Amino acid sequence: QKEVEQDPGPLSVPEGAIVSLNCTYSNSAFQYFMWYRQYSRKGPELLMYTYSSGNKEDGRFTAQVDKSSKYISLFIRDSQPSDSATYLCAMSARSNTGKLIFGQGTTLQVKP
Amino acid sequence: NAGVMQNPRHLVRRRGQEARLRCSPMKGHSHVYWYRQLPEEGLKFMVYLQKENIIDESGMPKERFSAEFPKEGPSILRIQQVVRGDSAAYFCASSPPRQSMNTEAFFGQGTRLTVV
């Protein structure tokens, strides 16, 4: 069993839709949760960074963490074609570290 | 303010040759992490280095792979006697010293290694 599970998709939605991306994990020691966006043939770009349980909002993006269920989500409101990319969840047990455990990534396509 | 610089962006090697991948961290960053991304898979941690020290190499294959981060110059990921299974995208990330307020890791654009 992988430490972090993420449905690879692909997920296709029309422009303007609300997108929900999710990851589950098995290691209860994880405290720090991140979402990265990766465009084709590019490096991952950090979108959201959250600590422990709760919600964090940044523009059209909302990250949720439910540690009791070992479940994290990323919501994208008013999705745009430019949001088409692969979204990777990542997590770690410690702060101040670049040693992360990544999910497989979900490929999202937003159609105009 | 340049980001994490990796070169080459693309590298083709024949089976049995050596591959050298270079990573220059962001200015002021002293921590470097290497990751490998196989097709249709997420990133897998390989090694964590600080200047002249390997801190964590728990994700490195036991043979043929090595990494260094010398006092001067870029970090190098070296793969000896490459095989087809080494074909992947290799990403480098860097982060500032631990005592810094902002300790997010920033990724480079990757080196895509193809073994033929």
mmCIF file with all atom_site columns, N, CA, C and O in Angstrom, chain B residues 79-106:
data_model
loop_
_atom_site.group_PDB
_atom_site.id
_atom_site.type_symbol
_atom_site.label_atom_id
_atom_site.label_alt_id
_atom_site.label_comp_id
_atom_site.label_asym_id
_atom_site.label_entity_id
_atom_site.label_seq_id
_atom_site.pdbx_PDB_ins_code
_atom_site.Cartn_x
_atom_site.Cartn_y
_atom_site.Cartn_z
_atom_site.occupancy
_atom_site.B_iso_or_equiv
_atom_site.pdbx_formal_charge
_atom_site.auth_seq_id
_atom_site.auth_comp_id
_atom_site.auth_asym_id
_atom_site.auth_atom_id
_atom_site.pdbx_PDB_model_num
ATOM 1   N N  . ILE B 1 79  ? 24.807 9.069  -12.352 1.00 0.00 ? 79  ILE B N  1
ATOM 2   C CA . ILE B 1 79  ? 24.297 7.711  -12.573 1.00 0.00 ? 79  ILE B CA 1
ATOM 3   C C  . ILE B 1 79  ? 25.306 6.992  -13.450 1.00 0.00 ? 79  ILE B C  1
ATOM 4   O O  . ILE B 1 79  ? 25.539 7.385  -14.602 1.00 0.00 ? 79  ILE B O  1
ATOM 5   N N  . GLN B 1 80  ? 25.906 5.972  -12.917 1.00 0.00 ? 80  GLN B N  1
ATOM 6   C CA . GLN B 1 80  ? 26.887 5.209  -13.681 1.00 0.00 ? 80  GLN B CA 1
ATOM 7   C C  . GLN B 1 80  ? 26.218 4.038  -14.397 1.00 0.00 ? 80  GLN B C  1
ATOM 8   O O  . GLN B 1 80  ? 25.210 3.498  -13.924 1.00 0.00 ? 80  GLN B O  1
ATOM 9   N N  . GLN B 1 81  ? 26.780 3.673  -15.536 1.00 0.00 ? 81  GLN B N  1
ATOM 10  C CA . GLN B 1 81  ? 26.322 2.492  -16.280 1.00 0.00 ? 81  GLN B CA 1
ATOM 11  C C  . GLN B 1 81  ? 24.803 2.484  -16.423 1.00 0.00 ? 81  GLN B C  1
ATOM 12  O O  . GLN B 1 81  ? 24.133 1.556  -15.989 1.00 0.00 ? 81  GLN B O  1
ATOM 13  N N  . VAL B 1 82  ? 24.286 3.518  -17.030 1.00 0.00 ? 82  VAL B N  1
ATOM 14  C CA . VAL B 1 82  ? 22.842 3.685  -17.097 1.00 0.00 ? 82  VAL B CA 1
ATOM 15  C C  . VAL B 1 82  ? 22.172 2.522  -17.812 1.00 0.00 ? 82  VAL B C  1
ATOM 16  O O  . VAL B 1 82  ? 22.738 1.909  -18.719 1.00 0.00 ? 82  VAL B O  1
ATOM 17  N N  . VAL B 1 83  ? 20.946 2.246  -17.368 1.00 0.00 ? 83  VAL B N  1
ATOM 18  C CA . VAL B 1 83  ? 20.091 1.226  -17.993 1.00 0.00 ? 83  VAL B CA 1
ATOM 19  C C  . VAL B 1 83  ? 18.801 1.889  -18.408 1.00 0.00 ? 83  VAL B C  1
ATOM 20  O O  . VAL B 1 83  ? 18.494 3.018  -17.977 1.00 0.00 ? 83  VAL B O  1
ATOM 21  N N  . ARG B 1 84  ? 18.014 1.191  -19.248 1.00 0.00 ? 84  ARG B N  1
ATOM 22  C CA . ARG B 1 84  ? 16.786 1.796  -19.763 1.00 0.00 ? 84  ARG B CA 1
ATOM 23  C C  . ARG B 1 84  ? 15.842 2.214  -18.640 1.00 0.00 ? 84  ARG B C  1
ATOM 24  O O  . ARG B 1 84  ? 15.128 3.210  -18.756 1.00 0.00 ? 84  ARG B O  1
ATOM 25  N N  . GLY B 1 85  ? 15.840 1.462  -17.560 1.00 0.00 ? 85  GLY B N  1
ATOM 26  C CA . GLY B 1 85  ? 14.957 1.785  -16.446 1.00 0.00 ? 85  GLY B CA 1
ATOM 27  C C  . GLY B 1 85  ? 15.302 3.084  -15.737 1.00 0.00 ? 85  GLY B C  1
ATOM 28  O O  . GLY B 1 85  ? 14.513 3.571  -14.922 1.00 0.00 ? 85  GLY B O  1
ATOM 29  N N  . ASP B 1 86  ? 16.470 3.659  -16.042 1.00 0.00 ? 86  ASP B N  1
ATOM 30  C CA . ASP B 1 86  ? 16.840 4.947  -15.453 1.00 0.00 ? 86  ASP B CA 1
ATOM 31  C C  . ASP B 1 86  ? 16.184 6.116  -16.193 1.00 0.00 ? 86  ASP B C  1
ATOM 32  O O  . ASP B 1 86  ? 16.250 7.258  -15.721 1.00 0.00 ? 86  ASP B O  1
ATOM 33  N N  . SER B 1 87  ? 15.584 5.839  -17.334 1.00 0.00 ? 87  SER B N  1
ATOM 34  C CA . SER B 1 87  ? 14.917 6.899  -18.094 1.00 0.00 ? 87  SER B CA 1
ATOM 35  C C  . SER B 1 87  ? 13.787 7.486  -17.262 1.00 0.00 ? 87  SER B C  1
ATOM 36  O O  . SER B 1 87  ? 12.877 6.769  -16.840 1.00 0.00 ? 87  SER B O  1
ATOM 37  N N  . ALA B 1 88  ? 13.868 8.775  -17.013 1.00 0.00 ? 88  ALA B N  1
ATOM 38  C CA . ALA B 1 88  ? 12.910 9.442  -16.140 1.00 0.00 ? 88  ALA B CA 1
ATOM 39  C C  . ALA B 1 88  ? 13.209 10.935 -16.167 1.00 0.00 ? 88  ALA B C  1
ATOM 40  O O  . ALA B 1 88  ? 14.202 11.380 -16.760 1.00 0.00 ? 88  ALA B O  1
ATOM 41  N N  . ALA B 1 89  ? 12.351 11.689 -15.480 1.00 0.00 ? 89  ALA B N  1
ATOM 42  C CA . ALA B 1 89  ? 12.641 13.102 -15.232 1.00 0.00 ? 89  ALA B CA 1
ATOM 43  C C  . ALA B 1 89  ? 13.212 13.216 -13.827 1.00 0.00 ? 89  ALA B C  1
ATOM 44  O O  . ALA B 1 89  ? 12.657 12.644 -12.879 1.00 0.00 ? 89  ALA B O  1
ATOM 45  N N  . TYR B 1 90  ? 14.317 13.905 -13.717 1.00 0.00 ? 90  TYR B N  1
ATOM 46  C CA . TYR B 1 90  ? 14.975 14.090 -12.419 1.00 0.00 ? 90  TYR B CA 1
ATOM 47  C C  . TYR B 1 90  ? 14.850 15.556 -12.028 1.00 0.00 ? 90  TYR B C  1
ATOM 48  O O  . TYR B 1 90  ? 15.271 16.448 -12.769 1.00 0.00 ? 90  TYR B O  1
ATOM 49  N N  . PHE B 1 91  ? 14.252 15.772 -10.862 1.00 0.00 ? 91  PHE B N  1
ATOM 50  C CA . PHE B 1 91  ? 14.017 17.130 -10.388 1.00 0.00 ? 91  PHE B CA 1
ATOM 51  C C  . PHE B 1 91  ? 14.872 17.414 -9.161  1.00 0.00 ? 91  PHE B C  1
ATOM 52  O O  . PHE B 1 91  ? 15.075 16.558 -8.303  1.00 0.00 ? 91  PHE B O  1
ATOM 53  N N  . CYS B 1 92  ? 15.302 18.640 -9.113  1.00 0.00 ? 92  CYS B N  1
ATOM 54  C CA . CYS B 1 92  ? 16.035 19.141 -7.956  1.00 0.00 ? 92  CYS B CA 1
ATOM 55  C C  . CYS B 1 92  ? 15.176 20.194 -7.282  1.00 0.00 ? 92  CYS B C  1
ATOM 56  O O  . CYS B 1 92  ? 14.481 20.972 -7.957  1.00 0.00 ? 92  CYS B O  1
ATOM 57  N N  . ALA B 1 93  ? 15.190 20.206 -5.966  1.00 0.00 ? 93  ALA B N  1
ATOM 58  C CA . ALA B 1 93  ? 14.511 21.248 -5.198  1.00 0.00 ? 93  ALA B CA 1
ATOM 59  C C  . ALA B 1 93  ? 15.505 21.839 -4.217  1.00 0.00 ? 93  ALA B C  1
ATOM 60  O O  . ALA B 1 93  ? 16.444 21.157 -3.778  1.00 0.00 ? 93  ALA B O  1
ATOM 61  N N  . SER B 1 94  ? 15.307 23.095 -3.867  1.00 0.00 ? 94  SER B N  1
ATOM 62  C CA . SER B 1 94  ? 16.173 23.708 -2.855  1.00 0.00 ? 94  SER B CA 1
ATOM 63  C C  . SER B 1 94  ? 15.331 24.456 -1.838  1.00 0.00 ? 94  SER B C  1
ATOM 64  O O  . SER B 1 94  ? 14.202 24.869 -2.127  1.00 0.00 ? 94  SER B O  1
ATOM 65  N N  . SER B 1 95  ? 15.867 24.594 -0.661  1.00 0.00 ? 95  SER B N  1
ATOM 66  C CA . SER B 1 95  ? 15.197 25.339 0.397   1.00 0.00 ? 95  SER B CA 1
ATOM 67  C C  . SER B 1 95  ? 16.249 26.094 1.206   1.00 0.00 ? 95  SER B C  1
ATOM 68  O O  . SER B 1 95  ? 17.433 25.717 1.201   1.00 0.00 ? 95  SER B O  1
ATOM 69  N N  . PRO B 1 96  ? 15.817 27.142 1.896   1.00 0.00 ? 96  PRO B N  1
ATOM 70  C CA . PRO B 1 96  ? 16.780 27.930 2.669   1.00 0.00 ? 96  PRO B CA 1
ATOM 71  C C  . PRO B 1 96  ? 17.191 27.190 3.928   1.00 0.00 ? 96  PRO B C  1
ATOM 72  O O  . PRO B 1 96  ? 16.627 26.142 4.266   1.00 0.00 ? 96  PRO B O  1
ATOM 73  N N  . PRO B 1 97  ? 18.148 27.750 4.672   1.00 0.00 ? 97  PRO B N  1
ATOM 74  C CA . PRO B 1 97  ? 18.540 27.138 5.940   1.00 0.00 ? 97  PRO B CA 1
ATOM 75  C C  . PRO B 1 97  ? 17.360 27.007 6.887   1.00 0.00 ? 97  PRO B C  1
ATOM 76  O O  . PRO B 1 97  ? 16.395 27.772 6.814   1.00 0.00 ? 97  PRO B O  1
ATOM 77  N N  . ARG B 1 98  ? 17.403 26.044 7.767   1.00 0.00 ? 98  ARG B N  1
ATOM 78  C CA . ARG B 1 98  ? 16.285 25.713 8.639   1.00 0.00 ? 98  ARG B CA 1
ATOM 79  C C  . ARG B 1 98  ? 15.855 26.889 9.509   1.00 0.00 ? 98  ARG B C  1
ATOM 80  O O  . ARG B 1 98  ? 14.705 27.011 9.872   1.00 0.00 ? 98  ARG B O  1
ATOM 81  N N  . GLN B 1 99  ? 16.793 27.750 9.862   1.00 0.00 ? 99  GLN B N  1
ATOM 82  C CA . GLN B 1 99  ? 16.449 28.835 10.757  1.00 0.00 ? 99  GLN B CA 1
ATOM 83  C C  . GLN B 1 99  ? 15.714 29.955 10.044  1.00 0.00 ? 99  GLN B C  1
ATOM 84  O O  . GLN B 1 99  ? 15.273 30.906 10.663  1.00 0.00 ? 99  GLN B O  1
ATOM 85  N N  . SER B 1 100 ? 15.578 29.845 8.722   1.00 0.00 ? 100 SER B N  1
ATOM 86  C CA . SER B 1 100 ? 14.853 30.863 7.982   1.00 0.00 ? 100 SER B CA 1
ATOM 87  C C  . SER B 1 100 ? 13.358 30.762 8.251   1.00 0.00 ? 100 SER B C  1
ATOM 88  O O  . SER B 1 100 ? 12.842 29.689 8.567   1.00 0.00 ? 100 SER B O  1
ATOM 89  N N  . MET B 1 101 ? 12.673 31.886 8.087   1.00 0.00 ? 101 MET B N  1
ATOM 90  C CA . MET B 1 101 ? 11.233 31.893 8.302   1.00 0.00 ? 101 MET B CA 1
ATOM 91  C C  . MET B 1 101 ? 10.525 31.087 7.230   1.00 0.00 ? 101 MET B C  1
ATOM 92  O O  . MET B 1 101 ? 9.619  30.320 7.488   1.00 0.00 ? 101 MET B O  1
ATOM 93  N N  . ASN B 1 102 ? 10.954 31.278 5.994   1.00 0.00 ? 102 ASN B N  1
ATOM 94  C CA . ASN B 1 102 ? 10.281 30.629 4.871   1.00 0.00 ? 102 ASN B CA 1
ATOM 95  C C  . ASN B 1 102 ? 11.100 29.415 4.459   1.00 0.00 ? 102 ASN B C  1
ATOM 96  O O  . ASN B 1 102 ? 12.213 29.543 3.999   1.00 0.00 ? 102 ASN B O  1
ATOM 97  N N  . THR B 1 103 ? 10.548 28.260 4.648   1.00 0.00 ? 103 THR B N  1
ATOM 98  C CA . THR B 1 103 ? 11.330 27.054 4.363   1.00 0.00 ? 103 THR B CA 1
ATOM 99  C C  . THR B 1 103 ? 10.674 26.192 3.308   1.00 0.00 ? 103 THR B C  1
ATOM 100 O O  . THR B 1 103 ? 10.875 24.991 3.271   1.00 0.00 ? 103 THR B O  1
ATOM 101 N N  . GLU B 1 104 ? 9.884  26.799 2.448   1.00 0.00 ? 104 GLU B N  1
ATOM 102 C CA . GLU B 1 104 ? 9.298  26.033 1.357   1.00 0.00 ? 104 GLU B CA 1
ATOM 103 C C  . GLU B 1 104 ? 10.394 25.583 0.398   1.00 0.00 ? 104 GLU B C  1
ATOM 104 O O  . GLU B 1 104 ? 11.405 26.261 0.231   1.00 0.00 ? 104 GLU B O  1
ATOM 105 N N  . ALA B 1 105 ? 10.156 24.447 -0.230  1.00 0.00 ? 105 ALA B N  1
ATOM 106 C CA . ALA B 1 105 ? 11.087 23.937 -1.224  1.00 0.00 ? 105 ALA B CA 1
ATOM 107 C C  . ALA B 1 105 ? 10.625 24.354 -2.611  1.00 0.00 ? 105 ALA B C  1
ATOM 108 O O  . ALA B 1 105 ? 9.441  24.259 -2.928  1.00 0.00 ? 105 ALA B O  1
ATOM 109 N N  . PHE B 1 106 ? 11.552 24.806 -3.437  1.00 0.00 ? 106 PHE B N  1
ATOM 110 C CA . PHE B 1 106 ? 11.255 25.234 -4.799  1.00 0.00 ? 106 PHE B CA 1
ATOM 111 C C  . PHE B 1 106 ? 11.941 24.285 -5.773  1.00 0.00 ? 106 PHE B C  1
ATOM 112 O O  . PHE B 1 106 ? 13.113 23.941 -5.596  1.00 0.00 ? 106 PHE B O  1
#
